[in-house]
Amino acid sequence: MSGLPKYPGERITANGNQLVAYHTEARVTDGGVYYPITPSTEGGELYQQSFAEGKLNVFGRSTRAIEAEGEHAAQGGAIAYSVCGRRVTNFTSGQGLPYASEQYYHAPGKASTMIVQVGARALTKHALNVHCGHDDINGVLDTGWIIVFGKDAQQAADQSLILRRVAEKSLTPGMNVQDGFLTTHLERTFYRHESAFIREFLGAPDDIIECPTEAQRVLFGPTRRRVPKMYDLANPVLLGPVQNQEHYMQGVVARRNNFIEPILQYLVESHEEFGRLTGRHYGLLSEYKTEDAETVLIALGSAAENCEAAGDYLRETRGAR
């Protein structure tokens, strides 16, 4: 029994929206700001349900659930809440991402640490389609956010915590993506994170931590709040000024060199720590029977499960590798 992980999780039956919104985000955040859009509508509804039930997060604090008048307003409100030192989430899909795209571009430069939960959906072209596609995510790839995909609801919920830990260490916001309907609405048995695990792995937003880089030490000193108050009347800073090319260029390069570059290492470290505590191991790339493979399929999202099943079938019936 000593070989069991410290926090294996609590077995529950849920779909992707339920596992991520109600059983994860509502338990770790201070607030959610969102606007309903299929297939992420259920995520916002479940977050609102947790708030209406009077549930506290695992740190014993009440949350706030705010439904805005549209995706653009929701994303702007979520960013604003996050730079006030709050741990924040948003739920969106499809047209919600390009509609709010200008909000995504400025969030990294303001050191927002928020996480957007995305139910990936095809964008309207010749016809409306509310089902899975990666058009929405592809449209915001260059906004400066960390983006991770889950192959199933378990990985989406697990990576929600991993991504948040990395976002708060790097001061860069993130998007946690699961496939619309194929994952958001597929109901199976998964593992809900123990409250003690969340407190140990993630920590509270107002914890005082050591600054991990020289650039952060220049900004904050040797220590800072885990989720910094970038808007703080007691310690005002200049955010979002107007700059001409010579200064704007330096800011873009400085952010890339000092904030973006360390992210991959933070992801590796966080995945390793998560695996050690839970027994569920991911990594920058999740692999399945690749050690002796002659043909390797690469996929994003729920297609990975189909690839795994196809690989098993071909190995068993045709001796393929």
Coordinates of C-alpha atoms in Angstrom, one line a residue:
M1 CA 0.0 0.0 0.0
S2 CA 3.0 2.3 0.5
G3 CA 3.4 2.5 -3.3
L4 CA 0.1 4.4 -3.7
P5 CA 0.2 8.1 -4.5
K6 CA -0.5 10.6 -1.7
Y7 CA -3.5 12.1 -3.5
P8 CA -5.1 9.6 -6.0
G9 CA -8.4 11.5 -6.1
E10 CA -12.0 10.8 -5.3
R11 CA -14.0 8.7 -7.8
I12 CA -17.0 10.5 -9.3
T13 CA -19.1 10.3 -12.4
A14 CA -19.0 13.6 -14.4
N15 CA -18.6 15.1 -17.8
G16 CA -15.8 17.5 -18.8
N17 CA -17.7 20.6 -17.9
Q18 CA -18.7 19.3 -14.5
L19 CA -15.3 18.0 -13.6
V20 CA -13.5 21.2 -14.6
A21 CA -16.1 23.9 -13.6
Y22 CA -17.9 22.5 -10.5
H23 CA -15.3 20.1 -9.1
T24 CA -12.2 22.1 -9.9
E25 CA -12.5 25.8 -10.8
A26 CA -15.3 26.6 -8.3
R27 CA -13.1 25.1 -5.6
V28 CA -9.8 27.0 -6.3
T29 CA -10.8 30.4 -7.6
D30 CA -12.1 33.7 -6.1
G31 CA -14.4 34.4 -9.0
G32 CA -15.7 33.5 -12.4
V33 CA -16.7 36.0 -15.1
Y34 CA -18.2 34.5 -18.2
Y35 CA -20.9 34.6 -20.9
P36 CA -22.9 31.5 -22.0
I37 CA -21.9 30.0 -25.3
T38 CA -22.2 26.4 -26.4
P39 CA -20.6 24.1 -25.5
S40 CA -19.1 26.0 -22.5
T41 CA -22.5 27.3 -21.3
E42 CA -22.7 24.5 -18.8
G43 CA -19.4 25.5 -17.3
G44 CA -20.6 28.9 -16.4
E45 CA -23.9 27.5 -15.1
L46 CA -22.2 25.0 -12.8
Y47 CA -19.9 27.7 -11.5
Q48 CA -23.0 29.9 -10.8
Q49 CA -24.6 26.9 -9.2
S50 CA -21.7 26.5 -6.8
F51 CA -21.9 30.2 -5.9
A52 CA -25.7 30.0 -5.4
E53 CA -25.3 27.0 -3.1
G54 CA -23.0 29.1 -0.9
K55 CA -20.1 26.8 -1.3
L56 CA -16.7 28.1 -0.2
N57 CA -13.5 27.3 -2.1
V58 CA -10.9 25.0 -0.5
F59 CA -9.2 28.0 1.2
G60 CA -12.5 28.8 3.1
R61 CA -13.4 31.8 1.0
S62 CA -16.5 32.8 -0.8
T63 CA -16.5 33.2 -4.6
R64 CA -18.1 35.6 -7.0
A65 CA -20.0 34.5 -10.1
I66 CA -20.6 37.2 -12.7
E67 CA -22.4 36.8 -16.1
A68 CA -21.4 39.6 -18.4
E69 CA -23.3 41.0 -21.4
G70 CA -21.0 39.2 -23.9
E71 CA -17.7 37.4 -24.3
H72 CA -15.7 40.6 -24.9
A73 CA -17.0 42.1 -21.6
A74 CA -16.6 38.8 -19.8
Q75 CA -13.0 38.5 -20.7
G76 CA -12.2 42.1 -19.9
G77 CA -13.9 41.7 -16.5
A78 CA -12.0 38.5 -15.8
I79 CA -8.6 40.1 -16.6
A80 CA -9.4 43.2 -14.5
Y81 CA -10.4 40.9 -11.5
S82 CA -7.2 38.9 -11.9
V83 CA -4.8 41.9 -11.9
C84 CA -6.4 43.0 -8.6
G85 CA -4.9 39.9 -7.1
R86 CA -7.7 37.5 -7.5
R87 CA -7.7 33.9 -8.8
V88 CA -10.2 34.0 -11.7
T89 CA -11.7 31.8 -14.4
N90 CA -13.8 32.3 -17.6
F91 CA -15.6 29.7 -19.7
T92 CA -15.9 30.2 -23.5
S93 CA -16.0 28.6 -26.9
G94 CA -16.3 29.2 -30.6
Q95 CA -17.1 32.8 -31.6
G96 CA -16.5 33.8 -28.0
L97 CA -12.7 33.7 -28.5
P98 CA -12.3 35.8 -31.7
Y99 CA -15.0 38.2 -30.5
A100 CA -12.9 38.9 -27.4
S101 CA -9.5 38.6 -29.1
E102 CA -8.4 42.1 -28.4
Q103 CA -8.8 41.4 -24.7
Y104 CA -6.5 38.4 -24.9
Y105 CA -3.6 40.4 -26.4
H106 CA -3.2 42.8 -23.5
A107 CA -3.6 40.4 -20.6
P108 CA 0.0 39.0 -20.6
G109 CA 1.5 42.4 -20.5
K110 CA -0.5 43.3 -17.4
A111 CA 0.8 40.1 -15.7
S112 CA -2.7 38.5 -15.5
T113 CA -2.6 35.0 -14.1
M114 CA -6.2 34.0 -15.0
I115 CA -7.2 30.8 -16.7
V116 CA -9.8 30.5 -19.5
Q117 CA -11.6 27.2 -19.8
V118 CA -12.3 26.5 -23.5
G119 CA -14.7 24.0 -25.0
A120 CA -13.1 24.0 -28.4
R121 CA -15.7 24.5 -31.2
A122 CA -15.8 25.1 -34.9
L123 CA -16.4 28.7 -36.0
T124 CA -19.4 29.6 -38.2
K125 CA -18.4 29.6 -41.9
H126 CA -21.0 28.6 -44.5
A127 CA -23.1 27.3 -41.6
L128 CA -23.3 27.4 -37.9
N129 CA -21.7 24.4 -36.1
V130 CA -21.7 24.2 -32.3
H131 CA -19.7 21.0 -32.3
C132 CA -15.9 20.4 -31.9
G133 CA -13.3 22.1 -33.9
H134 CA -10.1 23.9 -33.2
D135 CA -10.8 27.0 -35.3
D136 CA -11.5 29.1 -32.2
I137 CA -8.1 28.2 -30.5
N138 CA -6.2 28.6 -33.8
G139 CA -7.5 32.2 -34.0
V140 CA -5.9 33.2 -30.7
L141 CA -2.6 31.3 -30.9
D142 CA -0.5 34.4 -31.1
T143 CA -2.0 36.3 -28.2
G144 CA 0.8 35.4 -25.8
W145 CA -1.1 32.9 -23.6
I146 CA -0.1 29.5 -22.4
I147 CA -2.3 26.9 -24.2
V148 CA -2.7 23.3 -23.2
F149 CA -5.1 20.5 -24.5
G150 CA -6.6 17.6 -22.6
K151 CA -7.5 14.3 -24.3
D152 CA -10.2 13.6 -21.8
A153 CA -12.0 15.3 -18.9
Q154 CA -9.4 13.9 -16.4
Q155 CA -6.5 15.5 -18.2
A156 CA -8.5 18.7 -18.6
A157 CA -9.2 19.0 -14.9
D158 CA -5.6 18.0 -13.9
Q159 CA -4.1 20.4 -16.4
S160 CA -6.4 23.1 -15.1
L161 CA -4.4 23.0 -11.8
I162 CA -1.0 22.5 -13.5
L163 CA -1.6 25.4 -15.9
R164 CA -2.8 27.7 -13.1
R165 CA 0.4 26.9 -11.0
V166 CA 2.5 27.7 -14.1
A167 CA 0.6 30.9 -14.9
E168 CA 1.0 32.2 -11.4
K169 CA 4.7 31.4 -11.4
S170 CA 5.4 32.9 -14.8
L171 CA 2.8 35.8 -14.6
T172 CA 1.3 34.7 -17.9
P173 CA -2.3 33.7 -18.4
G174 CA -3.4 30.4 -19.8
M175 CA -6.1 28.6 -21.8
N176 CA -7.1 25.1 -20.8
V177 CA -8.7 23.4 -23.8
Q178 CA -11.0 20.4 -24.0
D179 CA -12.9 19.4 -27.1
G180 CA -16.5 20.6 -27.3
F181 CA -19.1 18.0 -26.7
L182 CA -16.6 15.1 -27.3
T183 CA -15.1 15.9 -23.9
T184 CA -17.2 18.7 -22.3
H185 CA -20.3 16.5 -22.4
L186 CA -19.0 13.0 -22.3
E187 CA -19.8 11.5 -19.0
R188 CA -17.6 8.8 -17.4
T189 CA -15.9 8.0 -14.1
F190 CA -13.0 10.3 -13.2
Y191 CA -11.1 11.5 -10.2
R192 CA -11.9 14.7 -8.3
H193 CA -9.0 16.4 -6.6
E194 CA -8.8 16.2 -2.8
S195 CA -9.0 19.6 -1.1
A196 CA -5.7 18.9 0.7
F197 CA -4.0 18.2 -2.6
I198 CA -5.2 21.5 -4.1
R199 CA -3.9 23.4 -1.0
E200 CA -0.6 21.7 -1.2
F201 CA -0.1 21.8 -5.0
L202 CA -1.5 25.2 -5.8
G203 CA -1.4 27.2 -2.6
A204 CA -3.5 30.3 -1.8
P205 CA -3.5 33.4 -4.1
D206 CA -2.3 35.6 -1.2
D207 CA 0.6 33.4 -0.2
I208 CA 3.9 35.2 -0.2
I209 CA 6.4 33.3 -2.5
E210 CA 10.0 33.9 -3.6
C211 CA 10.3 35.6 -7.0
P212 CA 11.6 32.9 -9.4
T213 CA 13.5 35.1 -11.8
E214 CA 15.7 38.2 -11.8
A215 CA 13.1 40.1 -13.8
Q216 CA 10.4 39.5 -11.2
R217 CA 12.8 40.5 -8.4
V218 CA 13.4 43.8 -10.2
L219 CA 9.6 44.3 -10.3
F220 CA 8.6 43.1 -6.8
G221 CA 11.7 42.6 -4.7
P222 CA 12.8 39.2 -3.4
T223 CA 9.2 38.1 -2.7
R224 CA 5.7 38.7 -4.0
R225 CA 2.1 37.7 -3.6
R226 CA 1.4 34.4 -5.5
V227 CA -1.2 36.3 -7.5
P228 CA 0.1 39.9 -7.6
K229 CA -2.0 43.0 -7.1
M230 CA -0.9 44.8 -10.2
Y231 CA -3.7 47.4 -9.5
D232 CA -2.9 48.4 -5.9
L233 CA -3.5 51.9 -4.6
A234 CA -0.9 51.4 -1.9
N235 CA 1.8 50.4 -4.5
P236 CA 0.8 51.9 -7.8
V237 CA 2.5 50.8 -11.0
L238 CA 2.1 52.0 -14.6
L239 CA 0.1 49.5 -16.8
G240 CA -1.0 49.8 -20.4
P241 CA 0.7 53.1 -21.3
V242 CA 1.1 54.5 -24.9
Q243 CA 4.5 53.8 -26.3
N244 CA 6.2 54.5 -29.7
Q245 CA 8.2 51.9 -31.5
E246 CA 11.6 52.2 -29.7
H247 CA 10.0 51.5 -26.3
Y248 CA 7.2 49.2 -27.4
M249 CA 9.8 47.0 -29.2
Q250 CA 11.9 46.7 -26.0
G251 CA 8.8 45.8 -24.0
V252 CA 7.8 43.0 -26.4
V253 CA 11.3 41.5 -26.4
A254 CA 11.7 41.9 -22.7
R255 CA 8.5 40.0 -22.0
R256 CA 9.5 37.2 -24.3
N257 CA 13.0 36.8 -22.8
N258 CA 12.1 37.2 -19.2
F259 CA 8.6 35.8 -18.8
I260 CA 7.9 33.5 -21.7
E261 CA 11.2 31.7 -21.9
P262 CA 11.0 30.0 -18.4
I263 CA 7.5 28.6 -19.0
L264 CA 8.5 25.3 -20.5
Q265 CA 10.7 24.5 -17.5
Y266 CA 7.9 25.5 -15.2
L267 CA 5.6 23.1 -17.0
V268 CA 8.0 20.3 -16.8
E269 CA 8.5 20.9 -13.0
S270 CA 4.8 21.2 -12.4
H271 CA 3.9 18.0 -14.3
E272 CA 6.6 16.1 -12.4
E273 CA 5.3 17.3 -9.1
F274 CA 1.7 16.6 -10.1
G275 CA 2.6 13.1 -11.1
R276 CA 4.5 12.4 -7.9
L277 CA 1.5 13.5 -5.8
T278 CA -1.3 11.9 -7.8
G279 CA 0.2 9.1 -9.8
R280 CA -1.2 10.6 -13.0
H281 CA 1.7 11.5 -15.3
Y282 CA 1.5 13.8 -18.3
G283 CA 4.2 16.1 -19.6
L284 CA 4.7 18.5 -22.4
L285 CA 3.6 15.6 -24.7
S286 CA 1.5 12.6 -23.5
E287 CA 2.8 9.4 -25.1
Y288 CA 1.2 6.0 -25.6
K289 CA 3.2 2.9 -26.6
T290 CA 5.8 5.0 -28.5
E291 CA 8.9 3.2 -27.2
D292 CA 9.0 0.6 -30.0
A293 CA 6.7 2.3 -32.5
E294 CA 7.5 2.6 -36.2
T295 CA 4.5 4.8 -36.9
V296 CA 3.5 7.6 -34.5
L297 CA 0.2 9.5 -34.7
I298 CA 0.2 13.0 -33.3
A299 CA -3.1 14.5 -32.2
L300 CA -4.6 17.4 -30.1
G301 CA -7.5 16.8 -27.8
S302 CA -9.9 13.9 -27.8
A303 CA -8.6 12.5 -31.1
A304 CA -5.7 11.1 -29.1
E305 CA -8.0 8.5 -27.5
N306 CA -9.1 7.3 -30.9
C307 CA -5.4 7.1 -32.0
E308 CA -4.6 5.0 -28.9
A309 CA -7.5 2.6 -29.7
A310 CA -6.5 2.4 -33.3
G311 CA -2.9 1.6 -32.3
D312 CA -4.0 -1.2 -30.0
Y313 CA -6.2 -2.7 -32.7
L314 CA -3.5 -2.6 -35.3
R315 CA -0.9 -4.1 -32.9
E316 CA -3.3 -6.9 -32.0
T317 CA -4.7 -7.7 -35.5
R318 CA -1.9 -6.9 -37.9
G319 CA 1.2 -6.9 -35.7
A320 CA 1.8 -3.3 -36.7
R321 CA 3.9 -1.0 -34.5

